[in-house]
């Protein structure tokens, strides 16, 4: 039988960080059952939060590549595509690779198996088309497959928000996000990103059922009362082909149960979690844990826990350890969890470790303060209103103009006297929460620069739609140019009327630019009419019913003749031969009340 | 759902998906289909518009994938005569014979 000092189960951020033990001299083997190493990171196309020291500001996929190359450099023996099946009393571990089961006897085992998505009970929840949000993210971002066209997202936590945004990036339309509570569970900056795209977050609602022949065709959503019971008669129907479930993760802890580790049910940490000490050692002396399996959290904390577990496992085998590094990881982990968004984790850990912490602030979203920004130069507007563990803005500014300070949960503040207006922070912020503005670009116009990660990318000279923070149209804007960031975040530079400088926060490429408008009241284009005629709608009345052409307040005054000319052209007839269509009163818009009084 | 390359993402603001990948031919319920190098069985099927991977044993309800990472067993199918293969984490290979895992067969 093979032997080794330390076996790491799981090749996500936690497992790979545990190979620190190999750097301390231990003989380490890592087993992972994914098709690719990197765990959850391989499907994360967004830039991560956290501390810049800990890869924040980098995209998950890029962090995965970096970690994996470190793994191979460390001298660890890696067994990818292998599944650990069991950990026994005597420490023997068996695993299967290529359909063959083998055994290995490590002195220490670090379990870093991550988590699985939670299920949700509603009628017909097994119908194809109902998928885990992470599953859809895998198919879209790893395999490049569009799983559907119209999606309903269930859950407004970080996963629901992030996956929604990523689906929109892939050209898949999300109709709405349904959330059972009355607030966004994820970060405010993520919620703002999806709101700017015009996706509504519907609070105090849940999904009731899905229907369809062989796969989802519609979803029924219902309002909830204050005790989360559905209110009859409030059902709403969504025509969608996909429903994504994003209601949380639970630790993947079978191996720990099997191994006889003591487990405790702690909802704040995602369900049953292993009882462990601050060194990440479980009730079994030879088994350590790290990452989501020890409590659902984030990649940054998973990496830190991996480092701690790896180091302590090596120390317990007598390898010399420098305490500084370890203390740094531990204190950093505490800092991360110290903010308002870490409250749930802290409560969970208190229950687990039997300790009390003192701070109990809630994750409030602060009001924007009246700004004192200079108007005559290019400066950043930072719309980051919640205390979250994140600092790439501070770390990226070459002129020390942004301060977060020692507490990584503090909000950024800008010293405009130091700021040179270079725009680096706006390209770096993972929340896309920093906009560059030159308010007095001219007497009547401002120049706004918007972080942008969608397709199509607006082109210089384009007239585009200026969109507000909630996804509503504000005004037309002129695209001056696009600054392409190294990591694919772009800054779209737009000219807007000054009065809208504080309202426009997003830009949308016009779908129907350069169209010839036949009916002004209903925005019907020549192209639409020609297409309809070719599909067989060849009279004015038919086109009117189909496209609403001529149904607007003008009563068809402006368009009837134009439409008839197009029909004539397309059908090879003359205008005189065509039916002119029925005329209906009134000939000018008249309120109903005017008739009643007659 | 529409068939063919429509469901493959061609343009993406962040990611690039390789364009000239090798084609892999396989059969689903005896019908010829094509996937690409790098596909799993599940991703190839979905790209062909196949959403129903099996019918449940007891009530014969249509089932598709759910987790896509090998954890939920919702995607089990019969591959080259072997039952209960987790198609979401099994790479697609040339000539695979893929069938819904119907017990009554
Ligand atoms: C949509 C989404 C967005 C996120 N965004 C952020 C973010 O912005 N910032 C942030 O910090 N975090 C984020 N996270 C969280 C972060 O990705 C996870 O917390 C982190 O990946 C946990 O790391 P891990 O190593 O514990 O587990 P994982 O990454 O899940 O890795 C576990 C690995 O173990 C393997 N494994 C499991 N069982 C076995 C077995 N029996 N045998 C062999 N191998 C096994 C798995 O295949 C997997 O590769 C996000 C998560 C999701 C889903
Ligand atoms: S614009 Fe440049 S100088 Fe100003 S805060 Fe941002 S990074 Fe610093
Ligand atoms: S502004 Fe700073 S703290 Fe806020 S999300 Fe952006 S990088 Fe993070
Ligand atoms: S879809 Fe869950 S195991 Fe394949």
XYZ file of C-alpha atoms and ligand atoms in Angstrom:
776
model
C 0.000 0.000 0.000
C 1.121 3.551 -0.779
C 2.010 5.761 2.148
C 2.432 9.503 2.528
C 2.631 12.155 5.246
C -0.425 14.138 4.260
C -3.322 13.400 1.952
C -5.407 16.340 0.747
C -8.904 15.475 -0.498
C -10.213 18.151 -2.873
C -8.454 20.442 -5.337
C -10.407 23.664 -4.805
C -8.884 26.799 -3.277
C -8.866 25.224 0.207
C -7.216 21.957 -0.833
C -4.614 23.604 -3.030
C -3.693 26.067 -0.278
C -3.175 23.140 2.085
C -0.154 22.140 0.027
C 1.743 24.743 2.033
C 2.557 21.661 4.058
C 4.581 20.345 1.103
C 6.646 23.521 1.167
C 7.411 22.753 4.808
C 8.929 19.468 3.749
C 6.037 17.022 4.102
C 5.355 14.338 1.544
C 1.918 15.312 0.204
C -0.637 13.704 -2.128
C -3.687 15.599 -3.445
C -6.742 13.858 -4.875
C -9.501 15.650 -6.751
C -12.477 14.231 -8.620
C -13.235 17.180 -10.893
C -12.521 17.132 -14.624
C -10.322 20.162 -13.992
C -8.467 21.191 -10.831
C -9.558 24.388 -9.077
C -12.941 23.501 -7.563
C -15.568 26.215 -7.826
C -13.058 28.723 -9.153
C -12.938 27.314 -12.664
C -16.401 28.656 -13.479
C -16.134 32.060 -11.818
C -15.691 34.681 -14.508
C -16.141 37.597 -12.119
C -13.423 39.420 -10.252
C -13.162 38.313 -6.661
C -13.658 40.359 -3.534
C -11.415 40.181 -0.558
C -7.933 41.466 -0.041
C -5.691 42.317 -2.960
C -2.971 40.295 -1.211
C -5.223 37.265 -1.490
C -5.872 37.605 -5.252
C -8.923 39.894 -4.904
C -9.643 41.820 -8.084
C -8.573 38.789 -10.111
C -11.134 36.677 -11.946
C -11.843 33.270 -10.388
C -10.715 31.407 -13.517
C -7.372 33.196 -13.404
C -6.942 32.505 -9.685
C -7.562 28.814 -10.426
C -4.827 28.757 -13.070
C -2.412 30.429 -10.699
C -3.152 28.063 -7.821
C -2.900 25.000 -10.043
C 0.527 25.970 -11.335
C 1.675 26.567 -7.744
C 0.350 23.127 -6.905
C 2.439 21.454 -9.578
C 5.539 23.462 -8.612
C 5.245 22.439 -4.964
C 6.283 18.856 -5.529
C 2.923 17.522 -4.388
C 1.859 14.294 -6.018
C -1.437 15.088 -7.756
C -4.105 12.537 -8.646
C -6.717 14.355 -10.716
C -9.902 12.611 -11.816
C -9.886 10.370 -8.739
C -12.639 10.092 -6.126
C -12.034 9.367 -2.477
C -14.562 6.757 -1.413
C -13.870 6.297 2.278
C -11.676 7.129 5.254
C -11.373 4.281 7.751
C -10.747 3.952 11.500
C -7.063 3.171 10.990
C -6.582 6.165 8.694
C -6.522 4.115 5.495
C -8.184 5.936 2.615
C -9.485 4.299 -0.522
C -10.108 6.024 -3.813
C -11.117 5.105 -7.312
C -9.308 6.217 -10.430
C -10.084 4.894 -13.908
C -12.537 2.414 -12.387
C -9.870 0.840 -10.176
C -10.076 1.158 -6.387
C -6.769 1.715 -4.610
C -5.698 2.337 -1.019
C -3.348 4.840 0.513
C -2.200 5.233 4.097
C -1.505 8.864 4.999
C -0.433 9.983 8.462
C -2.766 12.969 8.232
C -5.755 13.652 5.991
C -7.043 17.114 5.131
C -10.629 17.027 3.890
C -11.403 19.968 1.595
C -14.295 18.584 -0.433
C -16.281 21.830 -0.686
C -20.063 21.983 -0.835
C -23.123 21.078 -2.843
C -26.101 23.177 -3.850
C -29.206 23.020 -1.703
C -32.429 21.732 -3.128
C -35.799 23.512 -2.983
C -39.174 21.806 -2.728
C -41.919 22.974 -5.082
C -44.295 21.202 -7.444
C -42.523 19.468 -10.355
C -39.104 20.588 -9.157
C -37.582 17.582 -10.943
C -38.687 18.720 -14.398
C -35.712 19.195 -16.750
C -35.037 22.906 -16.938
C -34.928 23.254 -13.147
C -31.213 23.358 -12.431
C -28.836 24.367 -9.700
C -27.484 27.855 -10.377
C -23.929 26.566 -10.038
C -24.719 23.804 -12.535
C -25.900 26.318 -15.092
C -22.822 28.386 -14.402
C -20.644 25.329 -15.088
C -22.336 24.560 -18.404
C -22.232 28.151 -19.552
C -18.772 29.191 -18.400
C -16.812 25.945 -18.592
C -18.435 24.228 -21.576
C -19.798 27.271 -23.411
C -23.316 25.866 -23.662
C -26.457 27.981 -23.588
C -28.704 25.889 -21.364
C -31.765 27.996 -22.073
C -32.907 31.335 -23.370
C -35.260 32.690 -20.705
C -34.378 32.173 -17.066
C -35.968 32.732 -13.684
C -33.458 32.903 -10.824
C -34.546 31.816 -7.351
C -32.535 33.488 -4.589
C -30.870 36.903 -4.279
C -27.773 35.816 -2.390
C -24.343 36.293 -3.937
C -24.632 33.162 -6.046
C -28.027 34.137 -7.484
C -26.796 37.648 -8.238
C -23.472 36.599 -9.726
C -24.912 33.814 -11.865
C -27.637 36.173 -13.123
C -25.004 38.639 -14.230
C -22.924 35.922 -15.867
C -25.925 34.521 -17.753
C -26.642 37.975 -19.157
C -22.987 38.192 -20.227
C -23.429 34.931 -22.119
C -26.491 36.276 -23.922
C -29.036 34.387 -21.809
C -31.901 36.554 -20.598
C -32.864 36.482 -16.925
C -36.457 37.675 -16.486
C -36.351 38.223 -12.723
C -34.764 37.201 -9.458
C -37.215 35.850 -6.889
C -36.308 36.308 -3.210
C -38.286 35.007 -0.231
C -37.094 37.612 2.281
C -37.476 41.371 1.999
C -33.829 42.096 1.256
C -30.849 41.150 -0.885
C -28.743 38.522 0.887
C -25.675 39.102 -1.252
C -23.474 42.152 -1.600
C -25.120 45.423 -2.545
C -22.598 46.028 -5.351
C -23.595 42.721 -7.002
C -27.280 43.648 -6.715
C -26.581 47.007 -8.334
C -24.864 45.340 -11.275
C -27.962 43.281 -12.115
C -30.403 46.123 -11.425
C -28.573 48.310 -13.930
C -29.242 45.593 -16.494
C -32.947 46.084 -15.841
C -33.522 42.784 -14.031
C -36.131 43.131 -11.266
C -35.544 41.531 -7.861
C -38.963 40.491 -6.594
C -38.976 40.288 -2.787
C -41.267 38.254 -0.506
C -42.043 35.816 -3.301
C -41.180 32.215 -3.973
C -41.623 29.657 -6.678
C -44.747 27.497 -6.423
C -44.534 25.183 -9.425
C -43.199 24.654 -12.912
C -45.039 23.139 -15.852
C -44.183 21.917 -19.307
C -44.072 18.938 -21.617
C -40.746 17.184 -20.910
C -39.107 20.416 -19.808
C -39.947 23.739 -18.200
C -42.249 26.005 -20.211
C -43.593 28.170 -17.420
C -43.035 28.916 -13.759
C -45.604 30.055 -11.218
C -44.403 32.430 -8.541
C -46.395 33.346 -5.436
C -46.238 36.098 -2.806
C -45.324 35.117 0.761
C -46.749 36.479 3.987
C -44.600 37.532 6.937
C -44.266 33.932 8.058
C -43.166 32.789 4.598
C -46.492 31.115 3.785
C -47.762 31.483 0.217
C -50.718 33.872 -0.155
C -53.387 32.223 -2.345
C -54.521 34.258 -5.315
C -51.202 36.086 -5.737
C -49.780 33.697 -8.339
C -47.842 35.174 -11.256
C -46.793 33.313 -14.372
C -43.387 33.555 -16.058
C -42.804 32.103 -19.531
C -39.320 30.676 -19.041
C -37.433 27.573 -20.149
C -35.029 27.478 -17.207
C -35.350 27.932 -13.457
C -32.099 28.307 -11.512
C -32.054 27.389 -7.847
C -29.653 29.535 -5.809
C -30.834 29.024 -2.253
C -27.526 28.206 -0.663
C -24.881 25.524 -0.324
C -24.380 22.760 2.201
C -21.061 21.167 3.192
C -20.127 17.961 1.365
C -19.219 16.060 4.495
C -19.953 12.365 3.834
C -16.306 11.414 4.263
C -16.204 13.048 7.689
C -19.375 11.294 8.835
C -17.942 8.011 7.663
C -14.661 8.643 9.408
C -16.559 9.159 12.658
C -15.689 12.838 13.122
C -17.979 14.654 15.530
C -20.529 16.719 13.589
C -22.805 19.549 14.639
C -25.861 21.066 12.976
C -25.260 24.793 12.515
C -27.600 26.434 9.983
C -25.454 29.589 9.800
C -22.595 27.483 8.408
C -24.790 25.644 5.908
C -25.951 22.561 7.866
C -23.948 19.760 9.479
C -20.330 20.791 9.896
C -17.391 19.042 11.556
C -16.509 20.138 15.070
C -12.953 21.444 14.844
C -10.526 23.667 16.708
C -8.805 26.861 15.546
C -6.070 24.808 13.912
C -8.765 23.192 11.711
C -8.297 19.805 13.395
C -11.433 17.694 13.817
C -12.331 15.427 16.740
C -10.125 12.844 15.041
C -6.481 13.647 15.624
C -5.408 12.634 12.133
C -8.118 14.510 10.215
C -8.137 18.213 9.388
C -10.678 20.215 7.395
C -10.634 23.417 5.324
C -12.931 25.471 3.106
C -16.648 25.121 2.445
C -16.825 21.616 3.959
C -15.987 23.210 7.325
C -18.691 25.882 6.895
C -19.924 27.711 3.788
C -17.958 30.875 3.285
C -15.797 32.257 0.497
C -12.740 31.492 -1.548
C -10.514 33.875 0.413
C -11.342 32.237 3.727
C -11.097 28.791 2.098
C -7.531 29.574 1.054
C -6.623 30.837 4.509
C -8.152 27.801 6.195
C -6.271 25.595 3.741
C -3.025 27.301 4.660
C -3.757 26.871 8.361
C -4.791 23.216 8.044
C -1.771 22.374 5.891
C 0.632 24.099 8.235
C -0.829 22.574 11.398
C -0.928 19.110 9.851
C 2.772 19.412 8.971
C 3.576 20.764 12.444
C 1.774 17.837 14.078
C 4.154 15.554 12.183
C 7.170 17.410 13.534
C 8.022 19.624 10.549
C 9.322 22.995 11.745
C 6.872 25.843 11.244
C 7.420 29.582 11.378
C 4.731 30.962 13.608
C 4.586 34.412 11.953
C 3.035 33.122 8.764
C 0.474 31.117 10.640
C -0.461 33.978 12.944
C -0.797 36.217 9.913
C -3.234 33.808 8.271
C -5.263 33.451 11.456
C -5.512 37.136 12.208
C -6.325 37.882 8.619
C -9.141 35.349 8.717
C -10.573 37.101 11.767
C -10.377 40.468 10.041
C -12.275 39.128 7.049
C -15.068 37.881 9.262
C -15.184 40.974 11.437
C -17.456 43.081 9.224
C -21.238 43.221 9.080
C -21.440 40.750 6.157
C -19.484 38.234 8.235
C -22.066 38.259 11.017
C -23.665 34.953 10.059
C -20.307 33.201 9.920
C -19.342 34.629 13.318
C -22.540 33.440 14.935
C -21.994 30.012 13.384
C -18.414 29.814 14.588
C -19.404 30.950 18.069
C -21.815 28.049 18.236
C -19.149 25.708 16.922
C -16.195 26.866 18.993
C -18.210 27.928 22.023
C -16.826 31.459 21.998
C -18.373 34.892 22.216
C -17.536 37.856 20.063
C -18.654 41.343 20.964
C -19.587 43.147 17.773
C -23.091 42.660 16.382
C -23.639 45.232 13.693
C -25.948 44.514 10.796
C -24.991 44.820 7.171
C -26.577 48.190 6.552
C -26.434 49.921 3.227
C -25.274 53.456 3.835
C -26.799 56.464 2.130
C -24.585 58.171 -0.398
C -23.126 61.295 1.166
C -23.322 64.693 -0.512
C -20.142 64.743 -2.454
C -17.490 67.394 -2.563
C -16.077 66.258 -5.844
C -14.237 68.683 -8.036
C -16.266 69.317 -11.179
C -13.624 70.424 -13.597
C -11.440 67.326 -13.698
C -11.753 63.602 -14.218
C -12.477 61.949 -10.856
C -13.915 58.659 -9.571
C -17.404 58.416 -8.054
C -17.353 55.426 -5.724
C -20.782 53.850 -5.260
C -19.854 51.250 -2.667
C -22.297 51.745 0.190
C -21.985 48.581 2.261
C -19.234 47.359 4.544
C -17.797 44.345 2.754
C -14.400 42.656 3.035
C -12.861 44.112 -0.107
C -9.990 46.447 -0.969
C -8.713 46.262 -4.570
C -9.643 49.930 -5.091
C -7.265 50.990 -2.338
C -4.554 48.593 -3.432
C -4.732 49.564 -7.102
C -4.472 53.349 -6.731
C -0.903 54.347 -7.586
C -1.335 57.698 -5.801
C -2.737 56.513 -2.454
C -5.876 58.516 -3.076
C -8.290 55.791 -1.910
C -8.291 54.685 1.696
C -9.953 51.697 3.290
C -7.440 51.298 6.052
C -6.638 48.486 8.408
C -10.172 47.179 8.684
C -10.791 45.563 5.323
C -14.536 45.881 5.925
C -14.407 49.670 6.045
C -15.800 51.625 3.107
C -13.475 53.366 0.686
C -13.000 57.125 0.816
C -11.347 59.218 -1.869
C -8.959 62.073 -1.269
C -9.625 64.167 -4.365
C -6.598 66.338 -3.760
C -4.339 63.308 -4.326
C -6.368 61.782 -7.152
C -4.921 62.340 -10.618
C -7.945 60.914 -12.389
C -6.001 58.027 -13.898
C -9.026 55.691 -13.861
C -7.146 52.593 -12.677
C -9.445 52.025 -9.703
C -12.525 51.988 -11.948
C -11.016 49.248 -14.102
C -10.018 47.234 -11.039
C -13.073 47.310 -8.755
C -14.721 43.844 -8.781
C -18.067 45.394 -7.874
C -18.006 47.644 -10.959
C -18.906 50.320 -8.432
C -16.497 53.047 -9.520
C -17.427 55.469 -12.319
C -15.193 58.199 -13.698
C -16.810 61.554 -14.169
C -15.796 64.884 -15.639
C -18.791 66.945 -14.707
C -17.862 70.159 -16.511
C -16.808 68.523 -19.758
C -18.455 71.443 -21.551
C -21.026 74.046 -20.589
C -23.891 71.677 -21.089
C -22.356 68.216 -21.068
C -20.576 65.842 -18.724
C -18.255 62.976 -19.581
C -19.086 59.749 -17.773
C -17.009 56.568 -17.931
C -18.781 53.359 -17.098
C -17.199 49.980 -16.280
C -18.668 47.580 -18.834
C -18.410 43.809 -19.281
C -21.211 43.040 -21.714
C -21.510 42.437 -25.431
C -21.855 44.164 -27.798
C -19.288 46.792 -26.883
C -20.472 50.261 -27.961
C -18.423 51.868 -30.718
C -17.069 55.405 -30.826
C -19.622 57.683 -32.445
C -22.565 55.426 -31.533
C -25.683 56.928 -30.081
C -26.629 54.615 -27.201
C -29.197 54.466 -24.412
C -28.196 55.942 -21.052
C -29.615 53.772 -18.265
C -30.110 54.588 -14.584
C -29.249 52.551 -11.469
C -32.497 50.592 -11.712
C -32.187 49.726 -15.382
C -34.528 52.436 -16.676
C -33.892 54.529 -19.756
C -32.848 58.117 -18.962
C -31.660 59.728 -22.176
C -29.677 59.103 -25.305
C -25.929 59.398 -24.922
C -23.039 59.778 -27.333
C -20.219 57.248 -27.151
C -16.865 58.976 -27.235
C -14.725 55.873 -27.037
C -13.930 52.725 -25.101
C -10.890 52.107 -22.916
C -10.122 48.397 -22.972
C -8.809 47.099 -19.672
C -6.195 44.359 -19.558
C -8.523 41.975 -17.763
C -11.522 42.613 -20.051
C -13.306 45.209 -17.985
C -13.846 48.153 -20.324
C -14.576 51.789 -19.593
C -17.200 53.151 -21.956
C -16.810 56.923 -22.260
C -20.083 58.676 -22.908
C -21.177 62.265 -23.280
C -24.400 63.090 -21.462
C -26.411 66.237 -20.800
C -25.223 67.670 -17.477
C -28.625 67.382 -15.847
C -28.402 63.586 -16.134
C -24.810 63.235 -14.898
C -25.984 61.938 -11.540
C -28.592 59.574 -12.978
C -26.999 57.668 -15.832
C -24.957 54.707 -14.586
C -25.132 52.215 -17.431
C -25.181 52.165 -21.190
C -27.055 49.965 -23.633
C -26.346 49.587 -27.322
C -29.446 50.434 -29.304
C -31.063 47.464 -30.941
C -32.844 49.331 -33.674
C -30.419 51.956 -34.772
C -30.632 53.141 -38.351
C -34.180 51.913 -38.688
C -36.782 53.653 -40.796
C -39.760 54.395 -38.601
C -43.114 54.088 -40.358
C -45.451 54.439 -37.371
C -44.158 56.909 -34.827
C -46.837 56.222 -32.247
C -46.019 52.530 -31.895
C -42.380 52.563 -33.069
C -42.993 50.233 -36.003
C -40.133 49.987 -38.477
C -40.140 49.420 -42.222
C -38.168 46.211 -41.646
C -40.825 44.772 -39.325
C -43.566 45.533 -41.832
C -41.682 43.989 -44.743
C -41.002 40.847 -42.683
C -44.662 40.547 -41.706
C -45.812 40.947 -45.319
C -43.416 38.196 -46.357
C -44.938 36.001 -43.653
C -48.355 36.485 -45.293
C -49.900 39.508 -43.537
C -50.726 41.483 -46.664
C -53.541 43.879 -45.691
C -53.444 47.012 -43.583
C -55.897 45.586 -41.046
C -53.879 42.410 -40.583
C -50.677 44.371 -40.075
C -52.479 46.634 -37.666
C -53.571 43.702 -35.517
C -50.116 42.107 -35.648
C -47.813 45.091 -35.228
C -50.153 47.744 -33.793
C -49.195 49.963 -36.707
C -51.762 52.739 -36.900
C -53.210 51.937 -33.477
C -51.577 54.849 -31.693
C -53.038 58.209 -30.765
C -52.734 59.573 -34.340
C -55.175 56.960 -35.560
C -53.026 56.030 -38.518
C -52.875 59.498 -40.057
C -49.143 59.374 -40.511
C -48.541 55.800 -41.438
C -51.508 54.401 -43.359
C -50.315 55.637 -46.688
C -46.730 54.575 -46.045
C -47.854 51.093 -45.080
C -50.006 50.790 -48.179
C -47.051 51.804 -50.326
C -44.893 49.117 -48.741
C -47.592 46.481 -49.261
C -47.896 47.552 -52.894
C -44.160 47.335 -53.405
C -43.856 43.938 -51.750
C -46.886 42.333 -53.437
C -46.414 43.864 -56.841
C -49.860 45.507 -56.769
C -50.736 49.162 -57.086
C -51.981 51.161 -54.116
C -55.429 51.596 -55.670
C -55.928 47.837 -55.767
C -55.412 47.492 -51.989
C -57.938 47.559 -49.170
C -57.395 50.818 -47.301
C -58.548 49.215 -44.063
C -61.249 50.276 -41.680
C -61.248 53.764 -40.184
C -62.426 53.999 -36.617
C -63.445 57.026 -34.588
C -62.195 59.191 -32.957
C -59.951 61.071 -35.345
C -57.978 62.633 -32.520
C -57.163 61.361 -29.020
C -60.173 62.090 -26.835
C -60.580 61.087 -23.192
C -63.426 58.695 -22.436
C -64.919 61.167 -19.980
C -65.579 63.525 -22.888
C -67.956 60.967 -24.397
C -69.738 60.132 -21.162
C -70.964 63.661 -20.687
C -72.656 63.809 -24.042
C -35.221 24.113 -28.004
C -33.424 24.783 -31.235
C -30.843 22.260 -32.337
C -27.253 22.553 -33.400
C -24.745 25.260 -32.838
C -27.336 27.786 -31.753
C -26.897 26.715 -28.162
C -23.104 26.999 -28.236
C -21.862 30.357 -27.060
C -19.789 31.942 -29.764
C -19.046 35.356 -28.397
C -18.414 36.220 -24.782
C -17.105 39.417 -23.192
C -14.715 37.602 -20.843
C -14.165 34.046 -22.041
C -13.001 32.644 -25.343
C -14.260 29.248 -26.389
C -12.019 27.432 -28.872
C -13.577 27.500 -32.335
C -11.930 24.708 -34.317
C -12.332 21.858 -31.909
C -12.310 18.278 -33.130
C -15.784 16.855 -33.737
C -16.849 13.764 -31.842
C -19.589 11.553 -33.260
C -21.836 9.591 -30.930
C -25.335 8.168 -30.842
C -28.200 9.034 -28.541
C -31.034 6.486 -28.486
C -29.579 5.199 -31.743
C -29.662 8.619 -33.414
C -26.389 10.071 -34.728
C -25.207 13.238 -33.022
C -22.087 15.385 -32.940
C -20.250 16.962 -30.027
C -16.834 18.536 -29.603
C -13.562 17.736 -27.921
C -13.840 18.993 -24.349
C -17.536 18.141 -24.012
C -18.946 15.920 -21.348
C -21.773 13.615 -22.392
C -24.216 15.980 -20.695
C -22.884 19.158 -22.325
C -22.971 17.513 -25.770
C -26.574 16.406 -25.269
C -27.741 19.804 -24.072
C -25.999 21.437 -27.010
C -28.138 19.186 -29.208
C -31.296 20.287 -27.430
C -31.681 17.064 -25.412
C -32.974 17.904 -21.948
C -34.526 14.619 -20.852
C -31.722 12.279 -19.801
C -33.926 9.554 -18.317
C -37.367 8.725 -16.973
C -37.562 8.057 -13.256
C -37.846 4.415 -12.208
C -41.108 4.507 -10.337
C -43.283 7.244 -11.789
C -41.540 7.658 -15.149
C -41.058 11.369 -14.717
C -38.650 13.060 -17.151
C -35.268 13.813 -15.562
C -32.434 16.056 -16.654
C -29.174 17.051 -15.052
C -29.221 19.116 -11.843
C -25.784 19.786 -10.330
C -23.449 19.261 -13.323
C -20.562 18.395 -11.011
C -21.155 14.742 -10.224
C -22.874 15.143 -6.881
C -26.622 14.572 -7.351
C -26.984 11.528 -9.651
C -29.776 13.215 -11.587
C -27.950 12.735 -14.892
C -27.411 8.959 -14.864
C -27.632 7.297 -18.281
C -26.606 4.065 -19.962
C -23.321 4.485 -21.827
C -21.948 1.677 -24.011
C -24.213 -0.731 -22.173
C -23.087 0.347 -18.682
C -25.898 1.632 -16.488
C -25.793 4.555 -14.058
C -22.997 6.567 -15.654
C -22.793 10.145 -14.343
C -22.921 11.894 -17.702
C -22.150 15.351 -16.344
C -18.585 14.385 -15.435
C -17.886 11.766 -18.099
C -15.950 13.106 -21.088
C -17.558 12.440 -24.480
C -15.687 9.883 -26.609
C -15.945 8.858 -30.258
C -18.651 6.332 -31.030
C -20.295 6.352 -27.596
C -23.691 4.692 -27.470
C -25.779 6.770 -25.063
C -29.216 5.761 -23.905
C -31.772 6.881 -21.365
C -31.462 4.683 -18.334
C -34.870 3.115 -18.688
C -35.169 0.086 -16.459
C -37.871 -1.545 -18.529
C -35.642 -1.979 -21.561
C -21.493 31.522 -7.935
C -20.433 31.605 -6.871
C -19.773 32.819 -6.707
C -18.776 32.957 -5.745
N -18.123 34.168 -5.634
C -17.125 34.323 -4.726
C -16.400 35.575 -4.578
O -16.660 36.557 -5.283
N -15.425 35.649 -3.659
C -15.118 34.594 -2.881
O -14.213 34.703 -2.060
N -15.782 33.407 -2.973
C -16.779 33.237 -3.883
N -17.454 32.030 -3.989
C -17.189 30.968 -3.017
C -16.005 30.111 -3.319
O -16.003 29.721 -4.683
C -16.048 28.889 -2.434
O -16.245 29.282 -1.111
C -14.712 28.141 -2.515
O -14.551 27.642 -3.824
C -14.631 27.004 -1.521
O -13.414 26.316 -1.721
P -13.212 24.810 -1.344
O -11.824 24.478 -1.750
O -13.626 24.597 0.046
O -14.267 23.983 -2.210
P -14.431 23.766 -3.778
O -13.952 24.919 -4.541
O -15.837 23.350 -3.954
O -13.480 22.514 -4.098
C -13.723 21.215 -3.603
C -13.070 20.202 -4.535
O -13.118 18.921 -3.921
C -13.450 17.932 -4.873
N -14.031 16.781 -4.187
C -15.202 16.739 -3.496
N -15.417 15.496 -3.005
C -14.346 14.738 -3.378
C -13.989 13.369 -3.182
N -14.740 12.533 -2.468
N -12.832 12.919 -3.737
C -12.044 13.772 -4.456
N -12.334 15.054 -4.651
C -13.473 15.547 -4.131
C -14.421 18.683 -5.769
O -14.539 18.074 -7.028
C -13.786 20.062 -5.851
O -12.865 20.159 -6.903
C -18.455 31.849 -4.925
C -19.117 30.623 -5.088
C -20.094 30.479 -6.053
C -20.794 29.139 -6.220
S -8.581 57.670 -10.515
Fe -6.461 56.956 -10.259
S -5.590 58.405 -8.799
Fe -7.800 58.688 -8.683
S -8.429 57.336 -7.028
Fe -8.625 56.141 -8.898
S -6.678 55.051 -9.103
Fe -6.372 56.700 -7.597
S -15.181 50.243 -4.338
Fe -13.432 49.185 -3.397
S -14.323 48.106 -1.635
Fe -16.045 48.687 -2.955
S -16.371 46.900 -4.282
Fe -14.990 48.293 -5.389
S -12.909 47.577 -4.874
Fe -14.322 46.666 -3.365
S -26.041 16.350 -12.723
Fe -25.678 15.901 -10.654
S -24.435 14.119 -10.797
Fe -24.602 14.756 -12.851
